[in-house]
Coordinates of C-alpha atoms in Angstrom, one line a residue:
M1 CA -17.9 -6.0 -30.0
A2 CA -15.0 -3.7 -29.3
P3 CA -15.6 -3.6 -25.5
L4 CA -15.6 -7.4 -25.4
L5 CA -12.3 -7.5 -27.3
C6 CA -10.8 -4.9 -24.9
C7 CA -12.0 -6.9 -21.8
S8 CA -10.6 -10.1 -23.4
Y9 CA -7.3 -8.5 -24.0
I10 CA -7.1 -7.1 -20.4
L11 CA -8.0 -10.6 -19.0
W12 CA -5.4 -12.2 -21.2
L13 CA -2.8 -9.6 -20.1
L14 CA -3.6 -10.2 -16.4
T15 CA -3.4 -14.0 -16.9
F16 CA -0.1 -13.7 -18.7
S17 CA 1.4 -11.5 -16.0
L18 CA 0.4 -14.0 -13.3
I19 CA 1.8 -16.9 -15.2
F20 CA 5.1 -15.3 -16.1
A21 CA 5.7 -13.3 -12.9
R22 CA 9.4 -13.7 -12.0
S23 CA 11.9 -12.4 -9.6
R24 CA 14.5 -9.9 -10.8
A25 CA 17.6 -11.3 -12.6
E26 CA 18.4 -14.6 -14.2
L27 CA 16.3 -13.7 -17.2
F28 CA 19.1 -14.7 -19.5
T29 CA 18.8 -18.4 -18.3
A30 CA 15.4 -19.0 -20.1
L31 CA 14.0 -17.5 -23.3
V32 CA 10.5 -17.8 -21.9
D33 CA 11.3 -15.1 -19.4
L34 CA 12.7 -12.9 -22.1
E35 CA 9.3 -13.3 -23.9
N36 CA 7.8 -11.6 -20.9
L37 CA 10.2 -8.7 -21.3
V38 CA 8.9 -8.2 -24.8
Y39 CA 5.3 -7.9 -23.6
R40 CA 6.4 -5.5 -20.9
E41 CA 8.3 -3.4 -23.4
R42 CA 5.2 -3.2 -25.7
E43 CA 3.3 -1.5 -22.9
L44 CA 6.2 0.8 -22.1
R45 CA 6.5 1.6 -25.8
F46 CA 2.8 2.5 -26.1
E47 CA 3.1 4.9 -23.1
L48 CA 6.3 6.4 -24.5
E49 CA 4.6 6.9 -27.9
R50 CA 1.8 8.8 -26.1
Y51 CA 4.3 10.9 -24.2
V52 CA 6.4 11.7 -27.3
S53 CA 3.3 12.6 -29.3
S54 CA 2.1 14.9 -26.5
E55 CA 5.5 16.5 -26.2
L56 CA 5.8 17.0 -30.0
E57 CA 2.4 18.6 -30.0
R58 CA 3.4 20.9 -27.2
L59 CA 6.7 21.8 -28.9
T60 CA 4.9 22.4 -32.1
K61 CA 2.7 25.0 -30.4
L62 CA 5.8 26.7 -28.9
Q63 CA 7.6 26.7 -32.2
E64 CA 4.6 28.2 -33.9
F65 CA 4.4 31.0 -31.3
L66 CA 8.2 31.6 -31.5
A67 CA 7.9 31.9 -35.2
K68 CA 5.2 34.5 -34.8
V69 CA 7.3 36.5 -32.3
N70 CA 10.3 36.3 -34.6
A71 CA 8.3 37.5 -37.6
A72 CA 6.9 40.4 -35.5
H73 CA 10.4 41.5 -34.4
E74 CA 11.8 41.4 -37.9
V75 CA 9.2 44.1 -38.7
V76 CA 10.1 46.1 -35.6
G77 CA 13.6 47.0 -36.7
D78 CA 15.4 49.8 -34.8
D79 CA 12.5 52.2 -34.6
V80 CA 10.2 50.8 -31.9
S81 CA 8.1 53.9 -31.7
R82 CA 7.4 53.9 -35.4
Y83 CA 6.4 50.2 -35.2
L84 CA 4.0 50.7 -32.2
G85 CA 2.6 53.7 -34.0
H86 CA 0.6 51.4 -36.0
P87 CA -2.6 50.4 -34.0
V88 CA -2.6 46.8 -35.3
N89 CA 1.0 46.3 -34.1
S90 CA 0.1 47.7 -30.7
Y91 CA -2.9 45.5 -30.5
L92 CA -1.0 42.4 -31.4
E93 CA 1.8 43.2 -29.0
I94 CA -0.7 43.6 -26.1
R95 CA -2.6 40.5 -27.2
R96 CA 0.5 38.4 -27.2
F97 CA 1.3 39.4 -23.6
H98 CA -2.2 39.1 -22.4
K99 CA -3.2 35.8 -24.0
E100 CA -0.3 34.0 -25.7
W101 CA 2.7 34.4 -23.3
P102 CA 0.6 33.0 -20.4
E103 CA -0.2 30.1 -22.7
V104 CA 3.5 29.6 -23.3
E105 CA 4.1 29.6 -19.6
R106 CA 1.3 27.0 -19.2
L107 CA 2.8 24.8 -21.9
I108 CA 6.3 24.9 -20.4
Q109 CA 5.0 23.9 -17.0
I110 CA 3.0 20.9 -18.3
D111 CA 4.5 17.6 -17.2
N112 CA 3.3 14.9 -19.5
S113 CA 5.7 12.3 -18.0
E114 CA 3.7 11.3 -15.0
A115 CA 1.8 8.5 -16.8
L116 CA 5.0 7.2 -18.4
L117 CA 6.8 7.3 -15.1
D118 CA 4.0 5.3 -13.4
V119 CA 4.2 2.6 -16.1
I120 CA 8.0 2.4 -15.8
A121 CA 7.7 2.2 -12.0
N122 CA 5.2 -0.7 -12.3
H123 CA 7.6 -2.7 -14.4
K124 CA 10.9 -1.7 -12.9
E125 CA 11.2 -4.7 -10.6
A126 CA 11.2 -6.9 -13.6
F127 CA 13.9 -5.0 -15.4
P128 CA 17.0 -7.1 -16.2
G129 CA 19.9 -6.6 -13.8
K130 CA 23.6 -6.6 -14.1
E131 CA 23.7 -10.4 -13.9
D132 CA 21.4 -10.6 -16.9
Y133 CA 23.4 -8.0 -18.8
D134 CA 26.7 -9.9 -18.2
G135 CA 25.0 -13.2 -18.9
A136 CA 23.8 -12.0 -22.3
I137 CA 27.3 -10.8 -23.3
A138 CA 28.8 -14.1 -22.0
A139 CA 26.2 -15.9 -24.2
L140 CA 27.3 -14.1 -27.3
L141 CA 31.0 -14.9 -26.6
R142 CA 30.0 -18.6 -26.0
L143 CA 28.3 -18.7 -29.3
Q144 CA 31.4 -17.1 -31.0
D145 CA 33.6 -19.7 -29.4
T146 CA 31.5 -22.8 -30.0
Y147 CA 30.5 -22.0 -33.6
Q148 CA 33.7 -20.1 -34.6
L149 CA 31.9 -17.0 -35.6
Q150 CA 33.2 -13.5 -36.3
P151 CA 31.8 -10.5 -34.5
S152 CA 30.4 -9.3 -37.8
A153 CA 28.0 -12.2 -37.9
F154 CA 26.4 -10.6 -34.8
T155 CA 26.8 -7.0 -35.6
Q156 CA 25.4 -7.2 -39.2
G157 CA 22.4 -9.4 -38.3
K158 CA 23.8 -12.5 -40.3
L159 CA 23.0 -15.2 -37.8
S160 CA 19.6 -16.2 -39.2
S161 CA 17.8 -15.9 -42.5
L162 CA 14.4 -16.4 -40.8
V163 CA 14.7 -14.2 -37.7
S164 CA 15.8 -10.6 -38.3
S165 CA 18.0 -8.6 -36.0
P166 CA 19.0 -5.0 -36.3
K167 CA 22.6 -4.0 -37.1
M168 CA 24.4 -3.1 -33.9
T169 CA 25.7 0.4 -33.1
V170 CA 29.2 1.3 -32.2
S171 CA 28.5 1.7 -28.5
E172 CA 26.6 -1.7 -28.4
V173 CA 29.6 -3.5 -29.9
Y174 CA 32.1 -1.5 -27.7
D175 CA 30.3 -2.7 -24.6
I176 CA 31.0 -6.3 -25.5
G177 CA 34.7 -5.6 -26.0
R178 CA 34.7 -3.7 -22.7
H179 CA 33.1 -6.6 -20.9
A180 CA 35.8 -8.9 -22.2
Y181 CA 38.5 -6.4 -21.1
I182 CA 37.1 -6.1 -17.6
N183 CA 37.2 -9.9 -17.4
S184 CA 40.8 -10.1 -18.6
D185 CA 39.9 -11.9 -21.8
M186 CA 42.2 -10.2 -24.3
F187 CA 41.2 -12.5 -27.2
Y188 CA 37.7 -11.1 -27.2
T189 CA 38.8 -7.6 -26.3
K190 CA 40.9 -7.6 -29.4
S191 CA 38.1 -9.2 -31.5
W192 CA 35.3 -6.9 -30.5
M193 CA 37.3 -3.7 -30.3
E194 CA 38.5 -4.4 -33.9
E195 CA 34.8 -4.7 -34.9
T196 CA 34.1 -1.5 -33.0
L197 CA 36.8 0.3 -34.9
T198 CA 35.4 -1.0 -38.2
L199 CA 31.9 0.3 -37.3
H200 CA 33.3 3.5 -36.0
N201 CA 34.8 4.2 -39.4
K202 CA 31.5 3.3 -41.2
Q203 CA 28.9 4.9 -38.9
D204 CA 28.3 8.5 -38.1
N205 CA 26.4 8.0 -34.8
H206 CA 29.3 7.1 -32.5
K207 CA 29.5 10.2 -30.2
D208 CA 29.4 7.9 -27.1
V209 CA 32.6 6.1 -28.1
G210 CA 35.9 7.9 -28.8
L211 CA 38.5 6.7 -31.2
F212 CA 41.2 7.2 -28.6
D213 CA 39.5 4.8 -26.2
I214 CA 39.1 2.1 -28.9
Y215 CA 42.8 2.3 -29.8
D216 CA 43.7 2.2 -26.1
H217 CA 41.9 -1.1 -25.6
L218 CA 43.3 -2.6 -28.8
S219 CA 46.8 -1.6 -27.8
F220 CA 46.6 -3.2 -24.4
S221 CA 45.0 -6.4 -25.7
E222 CA 47.7 -6.8 -28.4
Y223 CA 50.3 -6.2 -25.7
K224 CA 48.8 -8.8 -23.4
R225 CA 48.6 -11.3 -26.3
G226 CA 52.3 -10.7 -27.1
N227 CA 52.0 -8.7 -30.3
F228 CA 54.2 -5.7 -29.5
L229 CA 54.3 -4.4 -33.1
K230 CA 50.5 -3.9 -33.3
A231 CA 50.5 -2.6 -29.7
L232 CA 53.0 0.0 -30.9
T233 CA 50.9 0.8 -34.0
Y234 CA 47.8 1.5 -31.9
S235 CA 49.7 3.5 -29.3
L236 CA 51.1 5.7 -32.1
K237 CA 47.5 6.4 -33.2
M238 CA 46.7 7.4 -29.6
V239 CA 49.5 9.9 -29.6
E240 CA 48.3 11.3 -32.9
L241 CA 44.9 12.0 -31.4
D242 CA 46.3 13.3 -28.1
P243 CA 50.1 14.2 -28.2
T244 CA 50.1 15.2 -24.5
H245 CA 48.8 11.9 -23.2
E246 CA 51.6 10.6 -20.9
R247 CA 50.6 6.9 -20.7
A248 CA 50.3 6.7 -24.5
Q249 CA 53.7 8.3 -24.9
G250 CA 55.2 5.9 -22.4
N251 CA 53.7 3.0 -24.2
V252 CA 55.1 4.1 -27.5
A253 CA 58.6 4.3 -26.0
Y254 CA 58.3 0.9 -24.3
F255 CA 56.8 -1.0 -27.3
G256 CA 59.3 0.7 -29.6
E257 CA 62.2 -0.6 -27.6
E258 CA 60.7 -4.1 -27.6
V259 CA 60.3 -4.0 -31.4
K260 CA 63.9 -2.7 -31.9
M261 CA 65.2 -5.5 -29.7
Y262 CA 63.4 -8.2 -31.6
K263 CA 64.5 -6.8 -35.0
K264 CA 68.1 -6.6 -33.8
T265 CA 68.5 -9.9 -31.9
G266 CA 65.6 -12.0 -33.0
R267 CA 64.8 -12.5 -29.4
R268 CA 61.7 -11.2 -27.6
G269 CA 62.0 -8.8 -24.7
D270 CA 60.2 -9.1 -21.3
T271 CA 57.2 -10.9 -22.7
G272 CA 55.5 -11.9 -25.8
I273 CA 56.4 -12.1 -29.5
I274 CA 56.5 -9.7 -32.4
T275 CA 54.4 -10.5 -35.5
D276 CA 52.0 -8.9 -37.8
T277 CA 49.9 -11.9 -38.7
T278 CA 49.7 -14.3 -35.8
V279 CA 48.8 -14.1 -32.1
K280 CA 48.9 -16.5 -29.2
P281 CA 46.4 -19.3 -29.1
R282 CA 43.1 -18.9 -27.4
N283 CA 44.8 -19.1 -24.0
E284 CA 42.3 -17.1 -22.1
R285 CA 40.1 -20.1 -21.8
N286 CA 40.4 -22.1 -18.6
N287 CA 42.1 -25.4 -18.5
W288 CA 38.9 -27.4 -19.0
H289 CA 37.9 -25.4 -22.1
Q290 CA 41.4 -26.0 -23.6
T291 CA 41.2 -29.7 -23.4
S292 CA 40.8 -31.9 -26.5
S293 CA 37.7 -33.4 -24.9
F294 CA 35.9 -30.0 -24.7
Q295 CA 37.1 -29.0 -28.1
N296 CA 35.7 -32.3 -29.5
Y297 CA 32.4 -31.3 -27.9
E298 CA 32.4 -28.0 -29.7
R299 CA 33.2 -29.7 -33.0
L300 CA 30.3 -32.0 -32.6
C301 CA 28.1 -29.0 -31.8
R302 CA 29.1 -27.6 -35.2
G303 CA 28.0 -30.8 -36.8
E304 CA 31.5 -32.2 -37.4
V305 CA 30.4 -35.8 -36.5
R306 CA 32.4 -38.9 -37.5
N307 CA 31.1 -41.2 -40.2
L308 CA 29.4 -44.4 -39.1
T309 CA 31.3 -47.6 -39.8
K310 CA 29.7 -50.2 -42.2
W311 CA 28.9 -52.4 -39.2
E312 CA 27.2 -49.5 -37.4
E313 CA 25.3 -48.6 -40.6
S314 CA 24.1 -52.2 -40.8
K315 CA 22.5 -51.9 -37.3
M316 CA 20.5 -48.7 -38.1
R317 CA 16.9 -49.6 -38.6
C318 CA 13.3 -48.3 -38.1
W319 CA 10.2 -50.2 -36.8
Y320 CA 6.8 -49.9 -35.3
Y321 CA 6.5 -50.9 -31.6
S322 CA 3.0 -52.1 -30.4
D323 CA 3.6 -54.7 -27.7
P324 CA 1.9 -53.0 -24.7
P325 CA -1.9 -53.0 -25.0
R326 CA -2.1 -49.2 -25.0
L327 CA 0.0 -49.1 -28.2
K328 CA -2.1 -51.6 -30.2
I329 CA -4.3 -49.0 -31.8
K330 CA -1.5 -46.5 -32.4
P331 CA 2.0 -48.1 -32.6
V332 CA 5.0 -45.9 -31.9
K333 CA 7.6 -45.2 -34.7
V334 CA 11.0 -46.2 -33.4
E335 CA 14.4 -45.5 -35.0
R336 CA 17.8 -46.7 -33.8
V337 CA 20.3 -43.9 -34.6
F338 CA 23.4 -45.2 -32.8
V339 CA 24.6 -48.6 -31.5
K340 CA 27.1 -48.1 -28.7
P341 CA 25.6 -46.7 -26.7
E342 CA 22.3 -47.6 -28.2
I343 CA 20.3 -44.4 -28.8
I344 CA 16.6 -44.8 -29.8
I345 CA 14.4 -42.1 -31.2
F346 CA 10.6 -42.3 -30.7
R347 CA 9.1 -40.4 -33.5
G348 CA 6.1 -38.2 -32.9
I349 CA 5.8 -39.3 -29.2
L350 CA 4.2 -36.0 -28.2
T351 CA 1.5 -33.9 -30.1
D352 CA 1.6 -30.2 -30.5
S353 CA -1.4 -29.7 -28.2
E354 CA 0.3 -31.9 -25.5
M355 CA 3.5 -29.9 -25.8
N356 CA 1.7 -26.6 -25.5
T357 CA -0.2 -27.8 -22.4
I358 CA 3.1 -29.0 -20.8
K359 CA 4.7 -25.7 -21.4
E360 CA 1.8 -23.8 -19.9
L361 CA 1.8 -26.0 -16.8
A362 CA 5.6 -25.7 -16.4
A363 CA 6.0 -21.9 -17.1
P364 CA 5.1 -20.7 -13.5
R365 CA 7.5 -23.3 -12.0
L366 CA 10.5 -22.5 -14.1
R367 CA 13.6 -21.8 -11.9
R368 CA 17.2 -21.5 -12.8
A369 CA 18.5 -25.1 -13.5
T370 CA 20.9 -26.6 -11.0
I371 CA 23.5 -29.4 -11.0
Q372 CA 24.1 -32.0 -8.2
H373 CA 27.5 -31.6 -6.5
P374 CA 29.3 -34.8 -7.1
V375 CA 30.5 -35.2 -3.5
T376 CA 27.9 -33.6 -1.3
G377 CA 24.9 -34.3 -3.5
N378 CA 23.6 -30.7 -2.9
L379 CA 22.0 -28.8 -5.8
E380 CA 23.8 -25.7 -6.9
Y381 CA 24.0 -23.2 -9.9
A382 CA 26.8 -23.6 -12.4
N383 CA 27.9 -21.5 -15.4
Y384 CA 28.1 -24.6 -17.6
R385 CA 24.4 -25.1 -17.4
I386 CA 22.3 -22.2 -18.6
S387 CA 18.6 -22.9 -18.6
K388 CA 15.5 -22.9 -16.4
S389 CA 13.6 -26.0 -15.4
G390 CA 10.4 -26.9 -13.7
W391 CA 9.0 -30.2 -12.4
L392 CA 5.6 -31.7 -13.1
K393 CA 4.0 -34.6 -11.1
D394 CA 1.6 -37.1 -12.5
S395 CA -0.9 -35.7 -10.0
D396 CA -0.6 -32.2 -11.4
H397 CA -2.6 -32.9 -14.6
E398 CA -4.1 -35.8 -16.4
L399 CA -1.9 -35.2 -19.3
I400 CA 1.3 -35.6 -17.3
R401 CA 0.0 -39.0 -16.0
R402 CA -0.7 -40.1 -19.6
V403 CA 2.8 -39.1 -20.7
S404 CA 4.3 -41.1 -17.8
L405 CA 2.3 -44.1 -18.9
R406 CA 3.5 -43.6 -22.5
I407 CA 7.1 -43.5 -21.4
E408 CA 6.5 -46.7 -19.4
D409 CA 5.0 -48.4 -22.5
V410 CA 7.8 -47.5 -24.9
S411 CA 10.7 -48.1 -22.4
G412 CA 9.3 -51.2 -20.7
L413 CA 10.3 -49.7 -17.3
T414 CA 8.2 -48.7 -14.4
M415 CA 7.7 -45.0 -13.6
D416 CA 7.0 -45.7 -10.0
T417 CA 10.5 -44.9 -9.0
A418 CA 11.3 -42.4 -11.8
E419 CA 11.8 -38.7 -11.1
E420 CA 9.1 -36.2 -12.0
L421 CA 8.9 -34.9 -15.5
Q422 CA 11.4 -32.1 -15.9
I423 CA 10.6 -29.3 -18.3
V424 CA 13.6 -27.2 -19.5
N425 CA 13.7 -23.9 -21.4
Y426 CA 17.2 -22.8 -22.5
G427 CA 18.3 -19.2 -22.3
I428 CA 20.4 -17.0 -24.5
A429 CA 23.0 -19.5 -25.9
G430 CA 21.6 -21.9 -23.4
H431 CA 23.7 -25.0 -23.0
Y432 CA 24.7 -27.8 -20.7
E433 CA 28.4 -28.9 -21.0
P434 CA 29.4 -32.6 -21.1
H435 CA 28.1 -34.6 -18.2
F436 CA 26.7 -38.0 -17.2
D437 CA 23.1 -38.4 -16.2
F438 CA 24.1 -41.2 -13.8
A439 CA 26.1 -40.8 -10.6
R440 CA 29.6 -42.4 -10.9
D441 CA 31.2 -44.6 -8.3
H442 CA 32.8 -41.7 -6.3
E443 CA 29.6 -39.7 -6.4
D444 CA 26.4 -39.6 -4.3
K445 CA 23.9 -41.9 -6.0
F446 CA 20.8 -39.9 -5.4
S447 CA 20.6 -41.1 -1.8
S448 CA 17.9 -38.5 -1.0
L449 CA 15.6 -40.2 -3.4
G450 CA 16.2 -43.8 -2.2
T451 CA 15.6 -45.2 -5.7
G452 CA 19.1 -46.1 -6.8
N453 CA 21.0 -44.7 -9.7
R454 CA 19.5 -43.4 -13.0
I455 CA 19.2 -46.4 -15.2
A456 CA 17.9 -44.7 -18.3
T457 CA 17.1 -41.2 -19.8
F458 CA 14.0 -40.3 -21.8
L459 CA 14.5 -36.9 -23.5
A460 CA 11.6 -35.3 -25.5
Y461 CA 12.2 -32.3 -27.7
M462 CA 9.3 -29.8 -27.5
S463 CA 10.5 -27.3 -30.1
N464 CA 12.4 -27.1 -33.3
V465 CA 15.7 -25.1 -33.0
E466 CA 16.7 -23.2 -36.1
A467 CA 20.5 -23.4 -35.4
G468 CA 22.6 -25.1 -32.7
G469 CA 21.1 -26.7 -29.6
G470 CA 22.1 -30.3 -30.5
T471 CA 22.5 -33.1 -28.1
V472 CA 26.0 -34.5 -28.5
F473 CA 27.6 -37.7 -27.2
T474 CA 31.2 -36.7 -26.8
Q475 CA 32.8 -40.1 -26.2
V476 CA 31.4 -41.7 -29.4
G477 CA 31.2 -38.6 -31.7
T478 CA 27.5 -38.4 -32.6
T479 CA 25.0 -35.6 -32.5
L480 CA 21.2 -35.5 -32.2
F481 CA 19.5 -32.3 -33.4
P482 CA 16.2 -31.3 -31.9
S483 CA 13.1 -32.4 -33.8
K484 CA 9.8 -31.3 -32.3
G485 CA 7.6 -34.1 -30.9
D486 CA 10.4 -36.7 -31.0
A487 CA 12.2 -38.2 -28.0
A488 CA 15.5 -39.8 -27.5
F489 CA 16.1 -42.8 -25.1
W490 CA 19.3 -44.4 -23.9
W491 CA 20.5 -46.6 -21.1
N492 CA 22.8 -44.9 -18.6
L493 CA 23.8 -48.1 -16.8
K494 CA 25.0 -51.4 -18.1
R495 CA 23.1 -54.6 -17.1
S496 CA 25.7 -55.0 -14.3
G497 CA 24.6 -51.7 -12.8
A498 CA 27.9 -50.1 -13.7
G499 CA 27.7 -46.7 -15.4
D500 CA 28.1 -46.6 -19.2
E501 CA 30.9 -44.0 -19.8
S502 CA 29.9 -43.8 -23.5
T503 CA 26.7 -42.0 -22.6
R504 CA 28.5 -38.8 -21.7
H505 CA 26.6 -36.1 -23.5
A506 CA 25.9 -32.4 -23.6
G507 CA 23.4 -29.8 -24.8
C508 CA 25.0 -27.5 -27.3
P509 CA 24.5 -23.7 -27.1
V510 CA 21.3 -22.6 -28.9
L511 CA 22.5 -20.4 -31.7
V512 CA 19.1 -19.3 -33.0
G513 CA 15.7 -20.3 -31.7
S514 CA 14.1 -21.3 -28.4
K515 CA 14.8 -24.8 -27.1
W516 CA 12.3 -26.7 -24.9
V517 CA 12.8 -30.2 -23.7
A518 CA 11.1 -32.6 -21.3
N519 CA 13.1 -35.3 -19.7
K520 CA 12.3 -38.3 -17.5
W521 CA 15.1 -39.8 -15.5
I522 CA 14.3 -43.4 -14.7
H523 CA 15.9 -45.1 -11.7
E524 CA 17.0 -48.6 -10.8
R525 CA 14.6 -49.6 -8.1
G526 CA 11.6 -51.5 -9.4
Q527 CA 13.3 -52.5 -12.7
E528 CA 14.7 -55.8 -11.4
F529 CA 12.3 -58.0 -13.4
R530 CA 11.9 -55.6 -16.3
R531 CA 15.6 -55.4 -17.1
R532 CA 17.4 -58.3 -15.6
C533 CA 21.0 -57.9 -14.4
G534 CA 23.9 -59.2 -16.4
L535 CA 26.7 -61.4 -15.1
S536 CA 29.5 -59.4 -16.8
R537 CA 30.4 -55.9 -15.8
H538 CA 30.8 -55.0 -19.4
Q539 CA 27.5 -56.4 -20.7

């Protein structure tokens, strides 16, 4: 039985490796790729455990022999002749040199690392690169911004009650603050270096990060943010640690003069303000991220939605839909969750087994998600969309064909001109900032497809997300939170063919969990007799 299990495991491991083979980098853009890293690390851990165990056994033998030699020489004392005069001592001395010191030489020359180095070499191509490392840090900062979190929520493992995470070390936290510093984001430099300082004072294991260096970053970040008094305070601490440091001494003199000027005249010096309690607003964000529109998006992600009016509440209802013949036996549960734009939820539209199959089919095809350039129509990467996506045709599998027929039944629209089923897995803090699914008047209207604009969107949720990851409609102030097996549907175009601006939406950063979605973009061509045009542009 054991050999069969072993063979099954090896076969599974080979299959898994083939399915999840990926090029280096961009691992941060999809959690499914990070899952692959965990399996790789398990193999590395196993080999490292063998190596450490072997090394400990070797060192134990050397320590035992060293203890024997030490004990012998404690007996020797100053009179070597007297010691060797005892025949047993002479025998033991000769025996050690004849048998035991050669064994010591052999133990020292043993290199147990070869197997471990081979395993590392086999996996090294799949190791995360600098882009992944920077992307992971940027993801944490994005979560901090969107959900208004303190660094301690990350460092103390407080993000989730269901998924545990270890408390972070001083050097791990310092690296995040350092990343912010290198990218000239003094808001986060200050935030994370303050957390580094807190942990430095609590933890003993911080030999890689010096207190002087932490104060140095804090001083500079406070200076850049206009708080000269705090910059002076930290610079004074630097001088306490290293009285001969010229730059620290110069900063103390400069910041001291600025503080004196402010106290004397009430006016600030070259730049900035002096205060103990307040700092400049979050001005490191670019212009788009400082707009009220983007900040409204973040509020919606936090669940700060507006209350429905009485008229809107009166339009909310649920029903069973069974008009098409294929739905007669098993009608679909339908719920209207918003009116303008009308957003429909199809409850339980996909089963667990169907979703698992779809994920398995899509996994080998996942590539970093792109956006369409509004002018050229070309596909390109963008930092405001962090995920990986893959496309499945009806001809790829019978299940995909059945799903397309199901979408056709519930929407009443033909799938002949629809795009392929897009499967998306979001990465660390994966998100997609506010956008329209349809192409606006000044944009290329998917001319390469020749099927007109996107008339409607079908968005199926294939996982539950513990925290974050909602779909928000920024113009109207509502949020949909993922519910596994359900699908949202809305019209992107009005009956006149004009785009519906109220459908602007976004995928919020995933705070905790893995978010999988499947979406079908349905196009205009072929829908002429299924959804007739209106005479009014606003209809």
